[in-house]
Coordinates of C-alpha atoms in Angstrom, one line a residue:
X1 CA 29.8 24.6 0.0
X2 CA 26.2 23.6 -1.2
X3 CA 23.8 22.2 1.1
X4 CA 22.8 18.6 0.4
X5 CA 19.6 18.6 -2.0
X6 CA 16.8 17.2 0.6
X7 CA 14.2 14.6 -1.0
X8 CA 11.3 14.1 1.1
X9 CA 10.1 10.0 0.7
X10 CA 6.1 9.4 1.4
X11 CA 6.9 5.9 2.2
X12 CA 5.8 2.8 3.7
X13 CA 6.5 0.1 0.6
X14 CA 9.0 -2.1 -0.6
X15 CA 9.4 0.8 -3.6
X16 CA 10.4 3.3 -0.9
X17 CA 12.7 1.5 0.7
X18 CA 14.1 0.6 -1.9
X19 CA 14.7 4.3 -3.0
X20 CA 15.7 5.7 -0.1
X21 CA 18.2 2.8 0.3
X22 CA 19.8 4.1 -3.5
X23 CA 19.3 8.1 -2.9
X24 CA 21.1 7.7 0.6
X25 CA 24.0 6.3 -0.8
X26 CA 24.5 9.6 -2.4
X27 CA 26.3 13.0 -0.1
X28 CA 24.8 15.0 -2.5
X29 CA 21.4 14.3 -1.5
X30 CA 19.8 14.3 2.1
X31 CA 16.8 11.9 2.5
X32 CA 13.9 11.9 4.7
X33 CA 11.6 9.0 4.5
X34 CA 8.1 10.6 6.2
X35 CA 5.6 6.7 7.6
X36 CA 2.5 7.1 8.5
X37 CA 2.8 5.3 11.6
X38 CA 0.0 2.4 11.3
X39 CA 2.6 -0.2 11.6
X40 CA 3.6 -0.9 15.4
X41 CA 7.7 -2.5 14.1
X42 CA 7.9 -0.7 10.5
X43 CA 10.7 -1.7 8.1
X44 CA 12.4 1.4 8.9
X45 CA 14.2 2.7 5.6
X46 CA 17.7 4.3 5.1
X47 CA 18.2 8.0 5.8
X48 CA 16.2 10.1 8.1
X49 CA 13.0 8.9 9.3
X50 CA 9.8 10.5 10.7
X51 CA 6.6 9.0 11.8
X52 CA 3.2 10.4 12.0
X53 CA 0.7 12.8 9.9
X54 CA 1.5 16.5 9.1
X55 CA -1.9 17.5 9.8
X56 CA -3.2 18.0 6.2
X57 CA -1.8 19.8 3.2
X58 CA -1.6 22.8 5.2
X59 CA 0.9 21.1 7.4
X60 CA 2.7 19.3 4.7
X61 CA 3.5 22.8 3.1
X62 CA 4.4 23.6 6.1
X63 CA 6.8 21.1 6.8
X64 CA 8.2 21.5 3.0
X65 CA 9.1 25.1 3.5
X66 CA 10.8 24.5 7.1
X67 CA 12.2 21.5 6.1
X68 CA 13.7 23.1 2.7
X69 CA 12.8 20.4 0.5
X70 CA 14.0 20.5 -2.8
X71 CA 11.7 17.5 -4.0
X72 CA 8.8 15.1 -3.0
X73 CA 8.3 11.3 -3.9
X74 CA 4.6 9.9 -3.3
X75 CA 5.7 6.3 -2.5
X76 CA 2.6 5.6 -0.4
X77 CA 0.4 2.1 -0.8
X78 CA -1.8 2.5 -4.0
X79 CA -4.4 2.0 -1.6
X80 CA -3.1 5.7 0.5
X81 CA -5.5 7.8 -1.1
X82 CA -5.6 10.9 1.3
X83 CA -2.1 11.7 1.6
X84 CA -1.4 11.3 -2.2
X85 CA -4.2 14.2 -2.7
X86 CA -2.1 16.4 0.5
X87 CA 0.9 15.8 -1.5
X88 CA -0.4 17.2 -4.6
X89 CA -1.9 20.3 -3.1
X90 CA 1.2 20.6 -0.6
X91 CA 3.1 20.3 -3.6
X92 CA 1.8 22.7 -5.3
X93 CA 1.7 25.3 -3.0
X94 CA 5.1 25.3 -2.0
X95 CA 6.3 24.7 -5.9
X96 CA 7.8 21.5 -5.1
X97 CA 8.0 19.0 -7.8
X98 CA 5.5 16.1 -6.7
X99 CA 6.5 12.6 -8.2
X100 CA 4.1 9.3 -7.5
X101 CA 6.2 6.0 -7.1
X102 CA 3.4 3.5 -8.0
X103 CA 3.7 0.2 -8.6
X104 CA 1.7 -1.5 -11.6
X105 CA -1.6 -3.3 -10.7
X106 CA -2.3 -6.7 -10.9
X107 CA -3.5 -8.2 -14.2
X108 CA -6.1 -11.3 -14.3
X109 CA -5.0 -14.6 -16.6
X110 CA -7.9 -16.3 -18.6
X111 CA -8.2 -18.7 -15.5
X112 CA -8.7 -16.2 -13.2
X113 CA -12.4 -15.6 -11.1
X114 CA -11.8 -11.8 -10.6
X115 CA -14.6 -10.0 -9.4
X116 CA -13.8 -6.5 -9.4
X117 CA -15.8 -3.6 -6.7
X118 CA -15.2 -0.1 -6.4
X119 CA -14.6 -0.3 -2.2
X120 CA -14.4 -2.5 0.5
X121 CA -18.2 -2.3 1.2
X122 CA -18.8 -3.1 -2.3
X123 CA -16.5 -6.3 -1.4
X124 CA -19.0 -7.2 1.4
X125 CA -21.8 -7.1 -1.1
X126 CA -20.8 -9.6 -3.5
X127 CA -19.2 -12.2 -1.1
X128 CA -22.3 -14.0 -0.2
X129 CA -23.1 -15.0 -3.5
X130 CA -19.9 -16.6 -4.0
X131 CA -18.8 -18.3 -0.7
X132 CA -19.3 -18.9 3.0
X133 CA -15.2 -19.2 4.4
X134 CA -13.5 -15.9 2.8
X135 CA -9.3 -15.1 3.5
X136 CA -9.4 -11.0 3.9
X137 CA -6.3 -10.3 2.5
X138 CA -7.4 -6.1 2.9
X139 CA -5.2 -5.2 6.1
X140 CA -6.4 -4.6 9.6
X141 CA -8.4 -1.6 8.6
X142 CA -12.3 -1.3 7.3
X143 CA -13.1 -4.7 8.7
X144 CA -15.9 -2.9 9.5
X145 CA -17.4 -2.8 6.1
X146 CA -17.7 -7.2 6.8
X147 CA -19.2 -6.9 10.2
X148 CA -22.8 -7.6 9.4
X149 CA -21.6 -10.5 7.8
X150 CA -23.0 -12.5 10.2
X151 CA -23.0 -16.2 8.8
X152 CA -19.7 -15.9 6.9
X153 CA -16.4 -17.5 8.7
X154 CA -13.5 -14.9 7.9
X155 CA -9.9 -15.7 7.4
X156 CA -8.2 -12.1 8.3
X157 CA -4.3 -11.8 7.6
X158 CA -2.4 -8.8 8.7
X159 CA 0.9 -7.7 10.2
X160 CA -1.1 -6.2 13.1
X161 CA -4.2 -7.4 15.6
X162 CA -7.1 -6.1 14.4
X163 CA -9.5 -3.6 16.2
X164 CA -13.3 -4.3 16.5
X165 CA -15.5 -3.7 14.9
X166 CA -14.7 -7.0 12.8
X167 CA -17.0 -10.0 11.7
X168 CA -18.2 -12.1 14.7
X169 CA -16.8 -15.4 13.1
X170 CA -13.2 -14.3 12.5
X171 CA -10.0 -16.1 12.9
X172 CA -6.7 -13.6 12.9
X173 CA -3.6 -14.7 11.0
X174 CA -0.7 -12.1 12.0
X175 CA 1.7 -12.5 9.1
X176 CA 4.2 -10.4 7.0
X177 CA 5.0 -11.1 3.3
X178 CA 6.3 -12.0 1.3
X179 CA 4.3 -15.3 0.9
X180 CA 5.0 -18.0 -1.7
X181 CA 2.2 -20.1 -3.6
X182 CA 2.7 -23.1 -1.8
X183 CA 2.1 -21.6 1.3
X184 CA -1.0 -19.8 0.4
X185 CA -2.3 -22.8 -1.3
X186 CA -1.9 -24.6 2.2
X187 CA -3.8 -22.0 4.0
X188 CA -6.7 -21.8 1.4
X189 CA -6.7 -25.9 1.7
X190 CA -6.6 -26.1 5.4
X191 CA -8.9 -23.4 6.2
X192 CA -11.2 -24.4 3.9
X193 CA -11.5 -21.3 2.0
X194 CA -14.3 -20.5 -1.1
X195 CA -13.6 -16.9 -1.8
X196 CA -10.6 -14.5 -1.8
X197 CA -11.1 -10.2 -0.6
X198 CA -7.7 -8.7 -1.7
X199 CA -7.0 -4.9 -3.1
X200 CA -4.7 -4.4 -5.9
X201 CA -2.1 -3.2 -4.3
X202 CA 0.2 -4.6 -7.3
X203 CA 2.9 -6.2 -4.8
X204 CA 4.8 -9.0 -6.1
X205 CA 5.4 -10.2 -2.4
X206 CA 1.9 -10.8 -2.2
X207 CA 0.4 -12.0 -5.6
X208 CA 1.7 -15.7 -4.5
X209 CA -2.4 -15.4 -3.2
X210 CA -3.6 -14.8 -6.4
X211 CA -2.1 -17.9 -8.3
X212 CA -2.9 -19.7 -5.0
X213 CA -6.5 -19.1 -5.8
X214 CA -6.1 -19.8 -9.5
X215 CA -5.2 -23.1 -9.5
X216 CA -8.2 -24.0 -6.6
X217 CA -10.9 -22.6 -8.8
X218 CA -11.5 -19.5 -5.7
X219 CA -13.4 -16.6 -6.6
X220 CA -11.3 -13.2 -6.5
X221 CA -13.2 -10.2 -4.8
X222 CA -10.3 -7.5 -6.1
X223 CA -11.2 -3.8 -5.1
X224 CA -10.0 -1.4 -7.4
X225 CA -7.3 1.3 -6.5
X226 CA -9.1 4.7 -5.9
X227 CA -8.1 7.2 -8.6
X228 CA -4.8 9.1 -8.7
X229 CA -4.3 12.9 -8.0
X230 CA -4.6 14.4 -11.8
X231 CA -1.4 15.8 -13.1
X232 CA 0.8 14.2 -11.2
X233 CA 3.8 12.1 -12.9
X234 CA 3.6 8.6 -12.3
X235 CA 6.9 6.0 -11.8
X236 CA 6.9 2.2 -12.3
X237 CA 9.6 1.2 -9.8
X238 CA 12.5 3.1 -8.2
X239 CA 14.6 3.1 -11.2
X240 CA 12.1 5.3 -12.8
X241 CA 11.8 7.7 -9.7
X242 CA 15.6 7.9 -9.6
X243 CA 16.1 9.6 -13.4
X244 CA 13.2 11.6 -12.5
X245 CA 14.6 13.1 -9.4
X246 CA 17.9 14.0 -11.5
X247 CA 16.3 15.5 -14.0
X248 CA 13.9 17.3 -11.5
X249 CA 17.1 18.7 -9.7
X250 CA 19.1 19.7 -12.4

């Protein structure tokens, strides 16, 4: 009798729940969903789960070759960058096919204000030129980078309490998606917010922020995703990532 094909999940996002919800439906197929562990409650996907680093590619090999895993779905936040470059050279070290499940990024309408930056401290450059009461929409990490921000009120959202250092003038909004226009338009109207600090992380459960700001005539501060391990195939949604891994273990 054949061993169950084992498909390691770098997860963390709707996407790889969503996958691991279709590939452990399968006997054929044992999952492993691998979370990084930021989270204090994670949505906790179907199959296996692990929580916590590997310690580096080096580990990750590791763990590939002990583990037997026959192939390995990036399905990390856009926004992930390290561990989608550990994956690749984990990858392809242990000659595992490497697949990253990436959503699409967000695309601006004519009557958007998008002002686009390369990094969070980039973000904290431009936003006192356009606004005074910003809604951090970036997670609990790298509040640092607004810290010196010193006569701007911040609006931070995340599904965690932040850890200082964070702006001196901040008000903490712990909240999980998804969110629907009306409510963000609420929360930009009663907190009487000027400018927006998102990334484009693509997630449909939290664009609701973006039309939000649309139809109030906010300015978008939208940092870019960092760039993508070279080489590596890319997947839209889980459908995608599901004829891949077929193929792939064929």
């Amino acid at each position: 009798m054949h061993r169950p094909r084992h498909v390691l999940i770098l997860g963390g996002t709707t996407e790889a729940r969503r996958l691991a919800a279709e590939l452990a439906a399968d006997p054929a197929l044992r999952v492993t969903s691998s979370l990084a562990g930021r989270v204090a409650a994670p949505r906790l996907p179907a199959g296996q789960v692990r929580i916590g680093g590997f310690g580096g590619p080096e580990g990750l090999a590791r763990w590939l070759r002990e583990q037997q895993v026959d192939a390995l779905i990036d399905a990390t936040h856009p926004f992930a960058g390290t561990i989608s470059f550990n994956a690749a050279r984990a990858a392809a070290d242990v000659h595992v096919p490497l697949l990253a499940l990436r959503r699409p990024g967000w695309v601006a309408e004519p009557d958007d204000d998008w002002h686009p930056v390369g990094s969070l401290t980039e973000a904290a450059d431009a936003l006192p030129a356009l606004g005074g009461r910003a809604f951090l929409t970036t997670g609990r990490m790298g509040l640092a980078a607004f810290a010196h921000l010193e006569d701007m009120w911040f609006l931070v959202r995340s599904v965690d309490a932040p850890e200082p250092p964070m702006p001196a003038r901040t008000e903490v909004l712990l909240d999980r998606g998804p969110f629907t226009v009306e409510g963000e338009a609420d929360l930009l109207r009663r907190y009487g917010i000027d400018v927006l600090v998102t990334k484009d992380s693509g997630a449909a459960a939290t664009a609701a922020k973006l039309v939000a700001a649309r139809e109030a005539g906010i300015p978008v501060v939208v940092v870019r995703r960092p760039p993508a391990p070279e080489g590596v195939p890319v997947a839209a949604d889980p459908a995608e990532a599901v004829r891949w891994l077929r193929a792939s273990l064929t």
